[in-house]
Short mmCIF file of N, CA and C in Angstrom, two decimals:
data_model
loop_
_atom_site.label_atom_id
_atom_site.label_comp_id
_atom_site.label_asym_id
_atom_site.label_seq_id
_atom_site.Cartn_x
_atom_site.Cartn_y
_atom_site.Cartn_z
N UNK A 3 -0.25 15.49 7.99
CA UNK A 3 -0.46 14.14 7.56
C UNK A 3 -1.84 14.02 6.92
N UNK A 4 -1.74 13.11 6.04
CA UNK A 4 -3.02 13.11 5.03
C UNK A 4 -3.59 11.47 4.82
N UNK A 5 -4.08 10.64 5.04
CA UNK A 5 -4.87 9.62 4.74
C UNK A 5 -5.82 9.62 3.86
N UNK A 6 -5.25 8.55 2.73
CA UNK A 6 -5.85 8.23 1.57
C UNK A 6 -6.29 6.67 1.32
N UNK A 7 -7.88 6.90 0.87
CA UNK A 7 -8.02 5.15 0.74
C UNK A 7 -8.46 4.94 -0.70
N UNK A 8 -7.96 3.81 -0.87
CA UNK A 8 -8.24 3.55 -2.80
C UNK A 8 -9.31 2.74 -2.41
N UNK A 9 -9.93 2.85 -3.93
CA UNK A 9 -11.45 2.79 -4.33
C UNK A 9 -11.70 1.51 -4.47
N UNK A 10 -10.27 0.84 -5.15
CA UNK A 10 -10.42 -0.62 -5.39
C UNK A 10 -10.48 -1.50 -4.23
N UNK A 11 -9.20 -1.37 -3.48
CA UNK A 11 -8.86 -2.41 -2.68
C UNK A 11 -9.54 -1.93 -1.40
N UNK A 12 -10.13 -0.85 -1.12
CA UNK A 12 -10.08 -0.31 0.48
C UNK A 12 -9.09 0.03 1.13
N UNK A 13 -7.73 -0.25 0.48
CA UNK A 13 -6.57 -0.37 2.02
C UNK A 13 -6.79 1.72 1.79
N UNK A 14 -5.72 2.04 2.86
CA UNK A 14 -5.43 3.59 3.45
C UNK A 14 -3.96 3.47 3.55
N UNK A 15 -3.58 4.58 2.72
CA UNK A 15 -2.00 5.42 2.57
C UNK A 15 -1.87 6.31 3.64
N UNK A 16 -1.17 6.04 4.73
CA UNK A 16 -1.07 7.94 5.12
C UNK A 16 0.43 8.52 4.32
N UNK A 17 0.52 9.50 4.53
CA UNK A 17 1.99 10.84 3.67
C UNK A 17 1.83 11.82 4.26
N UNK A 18 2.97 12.03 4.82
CA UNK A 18 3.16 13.24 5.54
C UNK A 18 3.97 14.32 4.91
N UNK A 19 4.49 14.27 3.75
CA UNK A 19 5.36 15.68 3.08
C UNK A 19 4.23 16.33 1.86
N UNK A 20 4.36 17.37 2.17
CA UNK A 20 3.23 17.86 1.23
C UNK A 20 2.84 17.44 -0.24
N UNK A 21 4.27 17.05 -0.98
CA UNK A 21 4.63 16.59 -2.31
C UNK A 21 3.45 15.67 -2.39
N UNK A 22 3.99 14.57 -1.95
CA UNK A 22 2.76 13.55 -1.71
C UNK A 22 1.00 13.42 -1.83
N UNK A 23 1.22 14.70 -0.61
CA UNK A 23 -0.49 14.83 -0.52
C UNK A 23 -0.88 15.30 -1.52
N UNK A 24 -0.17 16.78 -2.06
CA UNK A 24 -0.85 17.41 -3.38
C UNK A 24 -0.73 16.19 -4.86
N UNK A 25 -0.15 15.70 -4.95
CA UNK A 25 0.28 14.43 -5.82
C UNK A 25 -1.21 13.31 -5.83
N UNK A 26 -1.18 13.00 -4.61
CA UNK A 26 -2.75 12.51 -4.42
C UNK A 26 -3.79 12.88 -4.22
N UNK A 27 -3.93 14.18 -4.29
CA UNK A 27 -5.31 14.60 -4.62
C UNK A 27 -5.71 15.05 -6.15
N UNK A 28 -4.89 14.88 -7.02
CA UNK A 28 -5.13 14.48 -8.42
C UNK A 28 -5.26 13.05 -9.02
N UNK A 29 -5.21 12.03 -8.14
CA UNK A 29 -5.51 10.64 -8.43
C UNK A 29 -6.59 10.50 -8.45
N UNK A 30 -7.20 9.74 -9.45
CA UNK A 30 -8.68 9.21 -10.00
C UNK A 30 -8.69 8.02 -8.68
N UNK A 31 -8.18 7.34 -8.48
CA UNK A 31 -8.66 5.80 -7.67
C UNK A 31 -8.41 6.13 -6.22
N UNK A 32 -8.44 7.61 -5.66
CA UNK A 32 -7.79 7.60 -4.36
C UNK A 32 -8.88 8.57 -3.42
N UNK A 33 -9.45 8.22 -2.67
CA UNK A 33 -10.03 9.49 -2.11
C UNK A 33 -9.46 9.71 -0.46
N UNK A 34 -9.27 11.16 0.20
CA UNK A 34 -9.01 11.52 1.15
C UNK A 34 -10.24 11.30 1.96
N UNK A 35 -9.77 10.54 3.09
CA UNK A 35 -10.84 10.16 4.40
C UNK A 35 -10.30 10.87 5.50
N UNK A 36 -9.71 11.99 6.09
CA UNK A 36 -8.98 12.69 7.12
C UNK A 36 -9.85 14.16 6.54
N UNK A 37 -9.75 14.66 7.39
CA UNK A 37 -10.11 16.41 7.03
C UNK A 37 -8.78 16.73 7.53
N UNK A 38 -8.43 18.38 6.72
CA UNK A 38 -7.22 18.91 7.22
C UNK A 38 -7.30 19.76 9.01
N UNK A 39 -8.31 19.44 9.34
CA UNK A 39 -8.82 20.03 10.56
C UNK A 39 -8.15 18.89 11.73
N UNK A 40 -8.09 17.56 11.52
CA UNK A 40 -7.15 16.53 12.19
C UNK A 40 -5.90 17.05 11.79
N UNK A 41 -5.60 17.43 13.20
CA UNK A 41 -3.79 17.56 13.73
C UNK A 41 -3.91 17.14 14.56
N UNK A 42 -4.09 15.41 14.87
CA UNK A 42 -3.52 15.00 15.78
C UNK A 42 -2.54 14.35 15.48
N UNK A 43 -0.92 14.39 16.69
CA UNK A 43 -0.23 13.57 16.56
C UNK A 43 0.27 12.23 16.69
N UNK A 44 0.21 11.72 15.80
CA UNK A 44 0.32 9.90 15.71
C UNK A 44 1.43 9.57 14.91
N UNK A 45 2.23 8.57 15.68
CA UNK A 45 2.86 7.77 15.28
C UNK A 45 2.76 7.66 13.71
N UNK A 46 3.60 7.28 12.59
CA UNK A 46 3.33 6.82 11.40
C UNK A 46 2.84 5.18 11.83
N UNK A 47 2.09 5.09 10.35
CA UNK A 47 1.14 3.60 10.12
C UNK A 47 2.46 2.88 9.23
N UNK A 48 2.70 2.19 9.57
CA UNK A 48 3.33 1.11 8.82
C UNK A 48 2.28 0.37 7.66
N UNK A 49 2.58 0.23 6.53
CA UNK A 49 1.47 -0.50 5.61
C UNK A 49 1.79 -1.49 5.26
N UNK A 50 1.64 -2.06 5.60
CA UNK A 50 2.01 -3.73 5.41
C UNK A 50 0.49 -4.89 4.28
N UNK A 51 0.93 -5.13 3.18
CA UNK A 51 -0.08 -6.14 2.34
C UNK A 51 0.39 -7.56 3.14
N UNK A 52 -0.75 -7.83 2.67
CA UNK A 52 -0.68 -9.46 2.88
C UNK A 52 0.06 -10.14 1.59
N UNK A 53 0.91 -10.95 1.79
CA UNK A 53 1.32 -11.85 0.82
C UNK A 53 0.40 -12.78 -0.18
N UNK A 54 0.77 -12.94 -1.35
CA UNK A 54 -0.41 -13.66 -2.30
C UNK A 54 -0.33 -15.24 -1.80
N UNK A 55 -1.44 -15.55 -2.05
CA UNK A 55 -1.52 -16.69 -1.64
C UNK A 55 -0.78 -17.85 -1.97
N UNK A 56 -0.32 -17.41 -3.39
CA UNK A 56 0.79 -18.56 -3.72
C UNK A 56 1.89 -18.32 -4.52
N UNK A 57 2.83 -18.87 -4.68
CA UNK A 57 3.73 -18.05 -5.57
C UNK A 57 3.62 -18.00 -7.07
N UNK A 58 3.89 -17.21 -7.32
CA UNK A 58 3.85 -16.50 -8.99
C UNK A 58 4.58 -17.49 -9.79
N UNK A 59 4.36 -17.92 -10.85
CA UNK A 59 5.79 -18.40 -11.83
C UNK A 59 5.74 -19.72 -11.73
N UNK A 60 6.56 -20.50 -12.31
CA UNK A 60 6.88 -22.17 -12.43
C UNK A 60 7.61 -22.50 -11.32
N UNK A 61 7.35 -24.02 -11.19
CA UNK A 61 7.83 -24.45 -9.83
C UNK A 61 9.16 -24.57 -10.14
N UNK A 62 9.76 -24.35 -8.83
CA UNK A 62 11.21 -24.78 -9.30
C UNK A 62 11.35 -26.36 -9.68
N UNK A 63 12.48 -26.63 -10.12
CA UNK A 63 12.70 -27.53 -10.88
C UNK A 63 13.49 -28.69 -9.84
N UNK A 64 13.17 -29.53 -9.53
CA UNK A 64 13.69 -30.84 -8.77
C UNK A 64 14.87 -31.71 -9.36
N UNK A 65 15.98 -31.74 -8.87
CA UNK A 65 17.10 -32.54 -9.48
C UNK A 65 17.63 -34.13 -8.29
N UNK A 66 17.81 -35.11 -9.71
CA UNK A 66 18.24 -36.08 -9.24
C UNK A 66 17.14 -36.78 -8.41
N UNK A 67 16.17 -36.72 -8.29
CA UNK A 67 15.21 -37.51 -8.37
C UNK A 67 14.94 -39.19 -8.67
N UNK A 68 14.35 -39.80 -7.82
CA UNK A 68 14.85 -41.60 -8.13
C UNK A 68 14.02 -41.89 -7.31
N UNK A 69 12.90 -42.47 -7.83
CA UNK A 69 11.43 -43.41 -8.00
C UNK A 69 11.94 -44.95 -7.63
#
């Protein structure tokens, strides 16, 4: 398992199949915070974002309406 944190946001990726890891260690915005010397075993991290604060797009549209 490999833990990766981007440069922009701060958040941390972990990936556990090798594909992955070698895949991200050619990314410009990503750096590895784990050494390969951690083998400990843990549970996977669930990554969960926070939702945007509001919704994207035009409001929906209101029908039948009477003032």
């Amino acid at each position: 398992m490999a833990t990766f944190k981007c440069l922009t946001s701060g958040h941390t990726v972990t990936f556990t199949f090798q594909h992955d890891i070698d895949s991200m260690k050619g990314h410009q915005g990503y750096i590895r915070v784990d050494t390969p010397e951690d083998k400990q075993e843990e549970a996977p991290i669930a990554i969960s974002l926070s939702p945007p604060a509001k919704r994207l797009g035009r409001p929906r549209k209101i029908e039948n309406v009477r003032n």
